[in-house]
């Protein structure tokens, strides 16, 4: 086995959304940075508490959809005007209303599939990946707040007592791949 | 968080998050019950009959069907349109109800989306067989080839179908899988045994519920819902163009796209109702898929059923009002000709019986709903049969009028498609969580005073 470089982290485990949200807000007010927070379902309001910017995936979808539209126009134009023009029912070769359905479908297809792939790439999800942190019941009913404990100015005792004050039910030290 | 007393709980039985994970994962991680095996064997036998019939007609040719020179489309295309329509409810629930923030969708969206995928698979089977030489099916794709290059005809609605159904299937599959990732991770974390751990591990893509991922995940779901919403309206519109762009009286009408879409949602919801009534009982998840969910679906059935009824009436009015004698004859022939029994089966099953859902006692009576949902499915199958078969049987020239009856092979193929559908669904209920756990957890607080989560409103 190749040894992977690791980071030390401190985990604070909560058992309710309310406690987690309040704690996250308190930590942010104190200016403490999170490594990440892990939840069994998307907790609304946590993005603001963590200070995360909104996702840019929708902009990507727009570009991907535009690419699909462009591709469908070029494909149908090339086929009907350049490669093999055919007289079908005496209609003009560039009878564009007939091309609308395929343009629409390819716009949606490109937009959807490419956004999905971009999502996987951006979140670094792939088959065979190991979860970054594994705490029992993490994907069940536990909310886990994670801090990097490697830095020099990290005061372990202070953080542990802060977590306790904010209602963490369990606190543990762990390692994650750097 | 303050809770309005007007809100009813979405999930009954005061569940905790842990209960949800336990109860939804149980059928996946346990051993199949005898009832499961019984249903599976029935479905698999029907599928077996279908495989034999399809094998025979591919080997011998589609002359084994009851088609003739006048009626070139009948059973096969009826089944195709029927199955495509079934799929629509799944996309409506997962996409349109997501955009409208209908929280009750979370209990039923997973199984409805699965139903969509299997229904579209069944639908795709029929044009595939109809080609007669299905080993050349790849000719439908536009690609540079050594035949010219000879391209597909982009002005044909049949080709639009290839793109519409292909896109619909792909996007539905992606949407379904995206929804499954967090739940597969929950199953992975509870699975025992090497093989299960490995497979669910691969499929979960290393999901761990990081909030950065959740943020992008929710954005992705909204984007997919936004893309699927026009898509679901477009698919059956494109299918209806197969008819509407032709010159056959009874097909050549502009009402077809909205009429087909309403009919598709109508039949799809009936099929969701049929499936979920069985599933909630068999898997013991009646606290998740409650009577309120079923009632909401009945309301959608009344709405769309009445739209379909309005469309039937409009068709008749326009046939008279247009002054086109062929069109007029086509509709008089529908209601009074020698296939009038099919027409009146359609009207009674689609327009008359669903009106019983106006009565609250019927909407909350599970056996009554089950029977009505099957009646609607029969009615919607007949709708397609009426449109396709009766319109073709008496065209412009009385000398070419003909009748049609299906052969054993055609009926066997239809039964086989039901076998494929139910086999797939039963396997799905066995290996994947049928309720979207992560989404249900997020709305668990809805209508409740104290819970681990929030109410999110």
mmCIF file of C-alpha atoms in Angstrom, chain B residues 69-443:
data_model
loop_
_atom_site.group_PDB
_atom_site.id
_atom_site.type_symbol
_atom_site.label_atom_id
_atom_site.label_comp_id
_atom_site.label_asym_id
_atom_site.label_seq_id
_atom_site.Cartn_x
_atom_site.Cartn_y
_atom_site.Cartn_z
ATOM 1 C CA UNK B 69 -52.707 -3.138 -46.449
ATOM 2 C CA UNK B 70 -55.148 -0.639 -44.934
ATOM 3 C CA UNK B 71 -54.246 -0.982 -41.281
ATOM 4 C CA UNK B 72 -50.486 -0.619 -41.212
ATOM 5 C CA UNK B 73 -50.276 0.436 -37.571
ATOM 6 C CA UNK B 74 -52.339 -1.262 -34.911
ATOM 7 C CA UNK B 75 -51.451 -3.159 -31.782
ATOM 8 C CA UNK B 76 -47.757 -2.470 -31.825
ATOM 9 C CA UNK B 77 -47.933 1.322 -32.075
ATOM 10 C CA UNK B 78 -50.873 1.350 -29.639
ATOM 11 C CA UNK B 79 -48.633 -0.315 -27.084
ATOM 12 C CA UNK B 80 -45.788 2.069 -27.855
ATOM 13 C CA UNK B 81 -47.922 5.169 -27.264
ATOM 14 C CA UNK B 82 -49.523 3.587 -24.180
ATOM 15 C CA UNK B 83 -46.180 2.871 -22.518
ATOM 16 C CA UNK B 84 -44.631 6.231 -23.339
ATOM 17 C CA UNK B 85 -47.664 7.853 -21.721
ATOM 18 C CA UNK B 86 -47.299 5.791 -18.546
ATOM 19 C CA UNK B 87 -43.852 7.217 -18.026
ATOM 20 C CA UNK B 88 -45.030 10.821 -17.829
ATOM 21 C CA UNK B 89 -46.323 10.714 -14.264
ATOM 22 C CA UNK B 90 -42.877 9.918 -12.920
ATOM 23 C CA UNK B 91 -41.299 12.952 -14.533
ATOM 24 C CA UNK B 92 -44.215 15.146 -13.544
ATOM 25 C CA UNK B 93 -43.815 14.126 -9.908
ATOM 26 C CA UNK B 94 -40.038 14.449 -9.834
ATOM 27 C CA UNK B 95 -39.670 17.598 -11.932
ATOM 28 C CA UNK B 96 -42.794 19.728 -12.047
ATOM 29 C CA UNK B 97 -43.818 19.086 -8.445
ATOM 30 C CA UNK B 98 -40.219 19.856 -7.367
ATOM 31 C CA UNK B 99 -40.373 23.234 -9.081
ATOM 32 C CA UNK B 100 -43.763 23.899 -7.471
ATOM 33 C CA UNK B 101 -42.266 22.914 -4.088
ATOM 34 C CA UNK B 102 -44.862 20.223 -3.435
ATOM 35 C CA UNK B 103 -43.292 18.468 -0.469
ATOM 36 C CA UNK B 104 -45.594 15.452 -0.602
ATOM 37 C CA UNK B 105 -43.748 14.310 -3.707
ATOM 38 C CA UNK B 106 -40.771 13.139 -1.643
ATOM 39 C CA UNK B 107 -42.398 9.872 -0.567
ATOM 40 C CA UNK B 108 -43.420 8.796 -4.037
ATOM 41 C CA UNK B 109 -40.909 10.328 -6.442
ATOM 42 C CA UNK B 110 -38.385 7.492 -6.331
ATOM 43 C CA UNK B 111 -40.801 4.739 -7.320
ATOM 44 C CA UNK B 112 -42.573 6.955 -9.853
ATOM 45 C CA UNK B 113 -39.262 7.763 -11.549
ATOM 46 C CA UNK B 114 -38.342 4.076 -11.599
ATOM 47 C CA UNK B 115 -41.709 3.424 -13.213
ATOM 48 C CA UNK B 116 -40.912 6.049 -15.870
ATOM 49 C CA UNK B 117 -37.676 4.361 -16.788
ATOM 50 C CA UNK B 118 -39.195 0.903 -17.051
ATOM 51 C CA UNK B 119 -42.207 2.212 -18.994
ATOM 52 C CA UNK B 120 -39.950 3.953 -21.520
ATOM 53 C CA UNK B 121 -37.989 0.703 -21.885
ATOM 54 C CA UNK B 122 -41.248 -1.128 -22.660
ATOM 55 C CA UNK B 123 -42.202 1.614 -25.114
ATOM 56 C CA UNK B 124 -38.879 1.436 -26.918
ATOM 57 C CA UNK B 125 -39.351 -2.276 -27.443
ATOM 58 C CA UNK B 126 -42.264 -1.790 -29.854
ATOM 59 C CA UNK B 127 -40.752 0.437 -32.565
ATOM 60 C CA UNK B 128 -37.700 -1.783 -32.269
ATOM 61 C CA UNK B 129 -39.765 -4.868 -33.153
ATOM 62 C CA UNK B 130 -41.758 -2.914 -35.714
ATOM 63 C CA UNK B 131 -38.619 -2.324 -37.756
ATOM 64 C CA UNK B 132 -38.901 -5.963 -38.788
ATOM 65 C CA UNK B 133 -35.130 -6.209 -38.976
ATOM 66 C CA UNK B 134 -34.156 -4.966 -35.527
ATOM 67 C CA UNK B 135 -30.499 -5.827 -36.033
ATOM 68 C CA UNK B 136 -30.408 -2.753 -38.293
ATOM 69 C CA UNK B 137 -31.923 -0.534 -35.597
ATOM 70 C CA UNK B 138 -28.760 1.569 -35.442
ATOM 71 C CA UNK B 139 -29.793 3.050 -38.830
ATOM 72 C CA UNK B 140 -31.986 5.498 -36.882
ATOM 73 C CA UNK B 141 -28.917 7.381 -35.645
ATOM 74 C CA UNK B 142 -27.391 10.089 -37.814
ATOM 75 C CA UNK B 143 -23.764 9.123 -38.288
ATOM 76 C CA UNK B 144 -21.386 9.274 -41.255
ATOM 77 C CA UNK B 145 -21.749 5.936 -42.999
ATOM 78 C CA UNK B 146 -20.739 4.061 -46.153
ATOM 79 C CA UNK B 147 -24.221 4.242 -47.626
ATOM 80 C CA UNK B 148 -23.719 7.595 -49.245
ATOM 81 C CA UNK B 149 -23.373 9.063 -46.579
ATOM 82 C CA UNK B 150 -27.074 8.544 -46.416
ATOM 83 C CA UNK B 151 -28.573 10.406 -43.485
ATOM 84 C CA UNK B 152 -31.786 10.035 -41.539
ATOM 85 C CA UNK B 153 -34.718 12.259 -42.545
ATOM 86 C CA UNK B 154 -34.774 15.152 -40.097
ATOM 87 C CA UNK B 155 -38.179 16.198 -41.424
ATOM 88 C CA UNK B 156 -39.868 12.988 -40.295
ATOM 89 C CA UNK B 157 -41.758 12.898 -36.987
ATOM 90 C CA UNK B 158 -40.616 9.299 -36.595
ATOM 91 C CA UNK B 159 -37.052 10.567 -36.346
ATOM 92 C CA UNK B 160 -38.124 13.266 -33.879
ATOM 93 C CA UNK B 161 -39.417 10.360 -31.812
ATOM 94 C CA UNK B 162 -35.959 8.801 -31.764
ATOM 95 C CA UNK B 163 -34.531 12.015 -30.320
ATOM 96 C CA UNK B 164 -37.464 12.698 -27.991
ATOM 97 C CA UNK B 165 -37.622 9.206 -26.508
ATOM 98 C CA UNK B 166 -33.827 8.885 -26.396
ATOM 99 C CA UNK B 167 -33.417 12.193 -24.561
ATOM 100 C CA UNK B 168 -36.337 11.447 -22.279
ATOM 101 C CA UNK B 169 -34.915 8.081 -21.286
ATOM 102 C CA UNK B 170 -31.394 9.446 -20.729
ATOM 103 C CA UNK B 171 -32.462 12.467 -18.687
ATOM 104 C CA UNK B 172 -34.907 10.399 -16.613
ATOM 105 C CA UNK B 173 -32.187 7.870 -15.900
ATOM 106 C CA UNK B 174 -29.714 10.598 -14.866
ATOM 107 C CA UNK B 175 -32.307 12.306 -12.663
ATOM 108 C CA UNK B 176 -33.235 9.021 -11.013
ATOM 109 C CA UNK B 177 -29.632 8.072 -10.381
ATOM 110 C CA UNK B 178 -28.760 11.500 -8.980
ATOM 111 C CA UNK B 179 -31.619 11.120 -6.508
ATOM 112 C CA UNK B 180 -30.400 7.657 -5.585
ATOM 113 C CA UNK B 181 -26.760 8.512 -4.792
ATOM 114 C CA UNK B 182 -27.265 9.677 -1.159
ATOM 115 C CA UNK B 183 -29.611 6.771 -0.450
ATOM 116 C CA UNK B 184 -27.266 4.212 -1.973
ATOM 117 C CA UNK B 185 -24.644 5.610 0.408
ATOM 118 C CA UNK B 186 -27.018 4.956 3.328
ATOM 119 C CA UNK B 187 -27.494 1.376 2.127
ATOM 120 C CA UNK B 188 -23.717 0.991 1.669
ATOM 121 C CA UNK B 189 -23.072 2.079 5.251
ATOM 122 C CA UNK B 190 -25.511 -0.525 6.560
ATOM 123 C CA UNK B 191 -24.765 -3.388 4.165
ATOM 124 C CA UNK B 192 -23.176 -6.532 5.478
ATOM 125 C CA UNK B 193 -21.326 -8.941 3.241
ATOM 126 C CA UNK B 194 -18.504 -8.235 0.836
ATOM 127 C CA UNK B 195 -20.408 -8.316 -2.462
ATOM 128 C CA UNK B 196 -23.139 -5.936 -1.301
ATOM 129 C CA UNK B 197 -20.606 -3.555 0.233
ATOM 130 C CA UNK B 198 -18.622 -3.561 -2.990
ATOM 131 C CA UNK B 199 -21.578 -2.978 -5.329
ATOM 132 C CA UNK B 200 -23.288 -0.299 -3.235
ATOM 133 C CA UNK B 201 -19.849 1.237 -2.628
ATOM 134 C CA UNK B 202 -19.231 1.549 -6.363
ATOM 135 C CA UNK B 203 -22.702 2.950 -7.053
ATOM 136 C CA UNK B 204 -22.562 5.475 -4.208
ATOM 137 C CA UNK B 205 -19.526 7.164 -5.836
ATOM 138 C CA UNK B 206 -17.967 7.774 -2.426
ATOM 139 C CA UNK B 207 -20.860 9.938 -1.231
ATOM 140 C CA UNK B 208 -20.446 11.160 2.358
ATOM 141 C CA UNK B 209 -22.972 13.961 2.672
ATOM 142 C CA UNK B 210 -20.495 16.844 2.595
ATOM 143 C CA UNK B 211 -22.345 20.127 2.696
ATOM 144 C CA UNK B 212 -20.310 21.484 -0.217
ATOM 145 C CA UNK B 213 -21.561 18.518 -2.239
ATOM 146 C CA UNK B 214 -25.139 18.964 -1.008
ATOM 147 C CA UNK B 215 -25.052 22.591 -2.150
ATOM 148 C CA UNK B 216 -24.113 21.589 -5.695
ATOM 149 C CA UNK B 217 -26.410 18.576 -5.532
ATOM 150 C CA UNK B 218 -29.466 20.715 -4.867
ATOM 151 C CA UNK B 219 -28.426 23.035 -7.655
ATOM 152 C CA UNK B 220 -28.080 20.035 -9.999
ATOM 153 C CA UNK B 221 -31.534 18.744 -9.013
ATOM 154 C CA UNK B 222 -33.125 22.112 -9.759
ATOM 155 C CA UNK B 223 -31.383 22.287 -13.125
ATOM 156 C CA UNK B 224 -32.495 18.771 -14.035
ATOM 157 C CA UNK B 225 -36.054 19.554 -12.926
ATOM 158 C CA UNK B 226 -36.004 22.714 -15.018
ATOM 159 C CA UNK B 227 -34.826 20.744 -18.043
ATOM 160 C CA UNK B 228 -37.257 17.870 -17.489
ATOM 161 C CA UNK B 229 -40.319 20.083 -17.198
ATOM 162 C CA UNK B 230 -40.417 21.175 -20.846
ATOM 163 C CA UNK B 231 -39.096 17.737 -21.765
ATOM 164 C CA UNK B 232 -42.061 15.886 -20.245
ATOM 165 C CA UNK B 233 -44.439 18.175 -22.103
ATOM 166 C CA UNK B 234 -42.486 17.725 -25.329
ATOM 167 C CA UNK B 235 -42.201 13.930 -25.409
ATOM 168 C CA UNK B 236 -45.840 13.097 -25.875
ATOM 169 C CA UNK B 237 -46.261 16.158 -28.083
ATOM 170 C CA UNK B 238 -43.639 14.715 -30.400
ATOM 171 C CA UNK B 239 -45.311 11.294 -30.226
ATOM 172 C CA UNK B 240 -48.582 12.961 -31.211
ATOM 173 C CA UNK B 241 -46.850 14.575 -34.226
ATOM 174 C CA UNK B 242 -46.532 11.049 -35.656
ATOM 175 C CA UNK B 243 -50.286 11.312 -36.162
ATOM 176 C CA UNK B 244 -50.932 15.034 -36.365
ATOM 177 C CA UNK B 245 -48.540 15.654 -39.291
ATOM 178 C CA UNK B 246 -50.235 12.973 -41.406
ATOM 179 C CA UNK B 247 -53.322 13.478 -43.593
ATOM 180 C CA UNK B 248 -55.512 10.701 -42.144
ATOM 181 C CA UNK B 249 -58.919 11.995 -40.935
ATOM 182 C CA UNK B 250 -59.023 11.652 -37.166
ATOM 183 C CA UNK B 251 -55.234 12.114 -36.915
ATOM 184 C CA UNK B 252 -54.719 15.421 -38.690
ATOM 185 C CA UNK B 253 -55.622 17.763 -35.829
ATOM 186 C CA UNK B 254 -53.796 20.468 -33.922
ATOM 187 C CA UNK B 255 -55.392 19.450 -30.624
ATOM 188 C CA UNK B 256 -53.207 16.354 -30.445
ATOM 189 C CA UNK B 257 -50.142 17.621 -28.535
ATOM 190 C CA UNK B 258 -51.962 18.993 -25.443
ATOM 191 C CA UNK B 259 -54.530 16.202 -25.601
ATOM 192 C CA UNK B 260 -51.810 13.520 -25.670
ATOM 193 C CA UNK B 261 -49.886 15.151 -22.829
ATOM 194 C CA UNK B 262 -52.979 15.345 -20.598
ATOM 195 C CA UNK B 263 -53.794 11.724 -21.434
ATOM 196 C CA UNK B 264 -50.227 10.675 -20.687
ATOM 197 C CA UNK B 265 -50.265 12.267 -17.237
ATOM 198 C CA UNK B 266 -53.716 10.798 -16.618
ATOM 199 C CA UNK B 267 -52.644 7.236 -17.447
ATOM 200 C CA UNK B 268 -49.294 7.670 -15.733
ATOM 201 C CA UNK B 269 -50.867 8.697 -12.445
ATOM 202 C CA UNK B 270 -53.260 5.754 -12.670
ATOM 203 C CA UNK B 271 -50.294 3.417 -13.073
ATOM 204 C CA UNK B 272 -48.405 5.054 -10.181
ATOM 205 C CA UNK B 273 -51.506 4.547 -8.058
ATOM 206 C CA UNK B 274 -51.780 0.871 -9.034
ATOM 207 C CA UNK B 275 -48.108 0.252 -8.288
ATOM 208 C CA UNK B 276 -47.911 2.206 -5.044
ATOM 209 C CA UNK B 277 -51.047 0.656 -3.555
ATOM 210 C CA UNK B 278 -49.357 -2.741 -3.927
ATOM 211 C CA UNK B 279 -45.877 -1.537 -2.938
ATOM 212 C CA UNK B 280 -46.861 0.298 0.258
ATOM 213 C CA UNK B 281 -48.724 -2.769 1.456
ATOM 214 C CA UNK B 282 -46.057 -5.302 0.418
ATOM 215 C CA UNK B 283 -43.142 -3.339 1.910
ATOM 216 C CA UNK B 284 -45.073 -2.124 4.923
ATOM 217 C CA UNK B 285 -44.402 1.569 4.234
ATOM 218 C CA UNK B 286 -47.919 2.893 4.738
ATOM 219 C CA UNK B 287 -46.600 5.563 7.141
ATOM 220 C CA UNK B 288 -44.538 7.020 4.295
ATOM 221 C CA UNK B 289 -46.933 6.672 1.383
ATOM 222 C CA UNK B 290 -50.050 7.687 3.262
ATOM 223 C CA UNK B 291 -53.679 7.888 2.257
ATOM 224 C CA UNK B 292 -53.093 11.631 1.752
ATOM 225 C CA UNK B 293 -50.557 10.866 -0.976
ATOM 226 C CA UNK B 294 -52.984 8.543 -2.698
ATOM 227 C CA UNK B 295 -55.746 11.129 -2.416
ATOM 228 C CA UNK B 296 -53.549 13.811 -3.978
ATOM 229 C CA UNK B 297 -52.902 11.508 -6.923
ATOM 230 C CA UNK B 298 -56.637 10.883 -7.295
ATOM 231 C CA UNK B 299 -57.128 14.633 -7.589
ATOM 232 C CA UNK B 300 -54.593 14.796 -10.409
ATOM 233 C CA UNK B 301 -56.503 11.952 -12.070
ATOM 234 C CA UNK B 302 -59.806 13.869 -11.921
ATOM 235 C CA UNK B 303 -58.159 16.971 -13.381
ATOM 236 C CA UNK B 304 -56.358 15.251 -16.243
ATOM 237 C CA UNK B 305 -59.257 12.845 -16.870
ATOM 238 C CA UNK B 306 -61.602 15.779 -17.287
ATOM 239 C CA UNK B 307 -59.109 17.448 -19.655
ATOM 240 C CA UNK B 308 -59.090 14.267 -21.723
ATOM 241 C CA UNK B 309 -62.923 14.264 -21.688
ATOM 242 C CA UNK B 310 -62.929 17.869 -22.864
ATOM 243 C CA UNK B 311 -60.553 16.917 -25.677
ATOM 244 C CA UNK B 312 -62.877 14.092 -26.806
ATOM 245 C CA UNK B 313 -65.745 16.582 -26.954
ATOM 246 C CA UNK B 314 -63.656 19.207 -28.764
ATOM 247 C CA UNK B 315 -62.600 16.671 -31.387
ATOM 248 C CA UNK B 316 -66.227 15.928 -32.167
ATOM 249 C CA UNK B 317 -67.180 19.591 -32.249
ATOM 250 C CA UNK B 318 -64.343 20.480 -34.612
ATOM 251 C CA UNK B 319 -65.108 17.496 -36.845
ATOM 252 C CA UNK B 320 -68.606 18.913 -37.303
ATOM 253 C CA UNK B 321 -67.605 22.599 -37.328
ATOM 254 C CA UNK B 322 -64.777 22.149 -39.851
ATOM 255 C CA UNK B 323 -67.261 21.103 -42.526
ATOM 256 C CA UNK B 324 -64.756 18.503 -43.719
ATOM 257 C CA UNK B 325 -66.829 15.476 -44.654
ATOM 258 C CA UNK B 326 -63.994 12.976 -44.237
ATOM 259 C CA UNK B 327 -63.285 14.280 -40.762
ATOM 260 C CA UNK B 328 -67.000 14.176 -39.924
ATOM 261 C CA UNK B 329 -67.303 10.621 -41.167
ATOM 262 C CA UNK B 330 -64.223 9.515 -39.210
ATOM 263 C CA UNK B 331 -65.819 10.641 -35.957
ATOM 264 C CA UNK B 332 -69.303 9.313 -36.653
ATOM 265 C CA UNK B 333 -67.621 6.024 -37.522
ATOM 266 C CA UNK B 334 -65.709 6.085 -34.220
ATOM 267 C CA UNK B 335 -68.839 6.392 -32.140
ATOM 268 C CA UNK B 336 -71.208 4.247 -34.209
ATOM 269 C CA UNK B 337 -69.093 2.071 -36.549
ATOM 270 C CA UNK B 338 -68.175 -1.564 -36.056
ATOM 271 C CA UNK B 339 -65.528 -0.667 -33.452
ATOM 272 C CA UNK B 340 -67.937 1.484 -31.447
ATOM 273 C CA UNK B 341 -67.497 -0.888 -28.501
ATOM 274 C CA UNK B 342 -63.833 0.169 -28.280
ATOM 275 C CA UNK B 343 -64.800 3.844 -28.417
ATOM 276 C CA UNK B 344 -67.425 3.535 -25.683
ATOM 277 C CA UNK B 345 -65.064 1.470 -23.514
ATOM 278 C CA UNK B 346 -62.639 4.351 -23.807
ATOM 279 C CA UNK B 347 -65.216 7.003 -22.948
ATOM 280 C CA UNK B 348 -66.638 5.163 -19.967
ATOM 281 C CA UNK B 349 -63.235 4.217 -18.531
ATOM 282 C CA UNK B 350 -61.611 7.629 -19.048
ATOM 283 C CA UNK B 351 -64.395 10.156 -18.669
ATOM 284 C CA UNK B 352 -67.215 8.604 -16.653
ATOM 285 C CA UNK B 353 -65.661 6.318 -14.020
ATOM 286 C CA UNK B 354 -62.890 8.693 -12.835
ATOM 287 C CA UNK B 355 -65.615 11.227 -11.908
ATOM 288 C CA UNK B 356 -66.277 8.986 -8.901
ATOM 289 C CA UNK B 357 -63.131 10.550 -7.432
ATOM 290 C CA UNK B 358 -65.118 13.721 -6.733
ATOM 291 C CA UNK B 359 -66.526 11.806 -3.764
ATOM 292 C CA UNK B 360 -64.129 12.042 -0.837
ATOM 293 C CA UNK B 361 -65.051 8.585 0.482
ATOM 294 C CA UNK B 362 -63.962 7.060 -2.838
ATOM 295 C CA UNK B 363 -60.713 9.063 -2.881
ATOM 296 C CA UNK B 364 -59.789 7.673 0.519
ATOM 297 C CA UNK B 365 -60.883 4.093 -0.069
ATOM 298 C CA UNK B 366 -57.885 2.033 -1.142
ATOM 299 C CA UNK B 367 -59.689 -0.895 -2.862
ATOM 300 C CA UNK B 368 -61.905 1.536 -4.808
ATOM 301 C CA UNK B 369 -58.854 3.519 -5.926
ATOM 302 C CA UNK B 370 -57.111 0.349 -6.994
ATOM 303 C CA UNK B 371 -60.043 -0.754 -9.167
ATOM 304 C CA UNK B 372 -60.467 2.723 -10.671
ATOM 305 C CA UNK B 373 -56.758 3.021 -11.427
ATOM 306 C CA UNK B 374 -56.908 -0.202 -13.425
ATOM 307 C CA UNK B 375 -60.052 0.982 -15.229
ATOM 308 C CA UNK B 376 -58.223 4.161 -16.245
ATOM 309 C CA UNK B 377 -55.308 2.141 -17.559
ATOM 310 C CA UNK B 378 -57.633 -0.001 -19.656
ATOM 311 C CA UNK B 379 -59.383 3.115 -20.921
ATOM 312 C CA UNK B 380 -56.147 4.814 -21.904
ATOM 313 C CA UNK B 381 -54.945 1.738 -23.761
ATOM 314 C CA UNK B 382 -58.232 1.791 -25.688
ATOM 315 C CA UNK B 383 -57.836 5.496 -26.413
ATOM 316 C CA UNK B 384 -54.694 4.798 -28.398
ATOM 317 C CA UNK B 385 -56.293 1.773 -30.049
ATOM 318 C CA UNK B 386 -59.305 3.882 -31.083
ATOM 319 C CA UNK B 387 -57.188 6.718 -32.473
ATOM 320 C CA UNK B 388 -54.812 4.473 -34.398
ATOM 321 C CA UNK B 389 -56.936 1.570 -35.527
ATOM 322 C CA UNK B 390 -60.378 3.064 -36.189
ATOM 323 C CA UNK B 391 -58.949 6.061 -38.055
ATOM 324 C CA UNK B 392 -56.999 3.775 -40.370
ATOM 325 C CA UNK B 393 -59.693 1.162 -40.908
ATOM 326 C CA UNK B 394 -61.970 3.435 -42.949
ATOM 327 C CA UNK B 395 -59.896 5.867 -44.975
ATOM 328 C CA UNK B 396 -60.769 7.884 -48.100
ATOM 329 C CA UNK B 397 -61.548 4.960 -50.430
ATOM 330 C CA UNK B 398 -64.350 2.596 -49.391
ATOM 331 C CA UNK B 399 -62.717 -0.075 -51.600
ATOM 332 C CA UNK B 400 -59.765 -0.234 -49.212
ATOM 333 C CA UNK B 401 -61.721 -0.337 -45.948
ATOM 334 C CA UNK B 402 -60.683 -3.227 -43.757
ATOM 335 C CA UNK B 403 -61.042 -4.703 -40.311
ATOM 336 C CA UNK B 404 -58.358 -5.799 -37.933
ATOM 337 C CA UNK B 405 -57.979 -8.255 -35.095
ATOM 338 C CA UNK B 406 -54.756 -9.019 -33.246
ATOM 339 C CA UNK B 407 -53.019 -12.385 -33.496
ATOM 340 C CA UNK B 408 -51.821 -14.488 -30.575
ATOM 341 C CA UNK B 409 -48.286 -13.168 -31.143
ATOM 342 C CA UNK B 410 -49.403 -9.544 -30.777
ATOM 343 C CA UNK B 411 -51.355 -10.204 -27.593
ATOM 344 C CA UNK B 412 -48.446 -12.261 -26.244
ATOM 345 C CA UNK B 413 -46.072 -9.369 -26.898
ATOM 346 C CA UNK B 414 -48.343 -6.957 -25.005
ATOM 347 C CA UNK B 415 -48.486 -9.365 -22.050
ATOM 348 C CA UNK B 416 -44.706 -9.707 -22.324
ATOM 349 C CA UNK B 417 -44.268 -5.939 -22.069
ATOM 350 C CA UNK B 418 -46.290 -5.931 -18.844
ATOM 351 C CA UNK B 419 -44.056 -8.780 -17.687
ATOM 352 C CA UNK B 420 -40.944 -6.728 -18.442
ATOM 353 C CA UNK B 421 -42.367 -3.711 -16.620
ATOM 354 C CA UNK B 422 -43.362 -5.567 -13.465
ATOM 355 C CA UNK B 423 -40.211 -7.711 -13.389
ATOM 356 C CA UNK B 424 -38.064 -4.589 -13.522
ATOM 357 C CA UNK B 425 -40.140 -2.851 -10.869
ATOM 358 C CA UNK B 426 -40.058 -5.817 -8.518
ATOM 359 C CA UNK B 427 -36.287 -6.154 -8.878
ATOM 360 C CA UNK B 428 -35.959 -2.422 -8.215
ATOM 361 C CA UNK B 429 -38.012 -2.716 -5.008
ATOM 362 C CA UNK B 430 -35.678 -5.499 -3.952
ATOM 363 C CA UNK B 431 -32.292 -3.880 -4.548
ATOM 364 C CA UNK B 432 -32.826 -0.125 -4.140
ATOM 365 C CA UNK B 433 -34.637 1.971 -1.517
ATOM 366 C CA UNK B 434 -38.162 2.674 -2.846
ATOM 367 C CA UNK B 435 -38.554 5.899 -0.839
ATOM 368 C CA UNK B 436 -36.091 8.773 -1.207
ATOM 369 C CA UNK B 437 -34.768 8.675 2.380
ATOM 370 C CA UNK B 438 -32.684 11.854 2.277
ATOM 371 C CA UNK B 439 -35.580 13.852 0.855
ATOM 372 C CA UNK B 440 -38.091 12.425 3.325
ATOM 373 C CA UNK B 441 -35.749 13.283 6.211
ATOM 374 C CA UNK B 442 -35.601 16.867 4.999
ATOM 375 C CA UNK B 443 -39.395 17.244 5.160
#
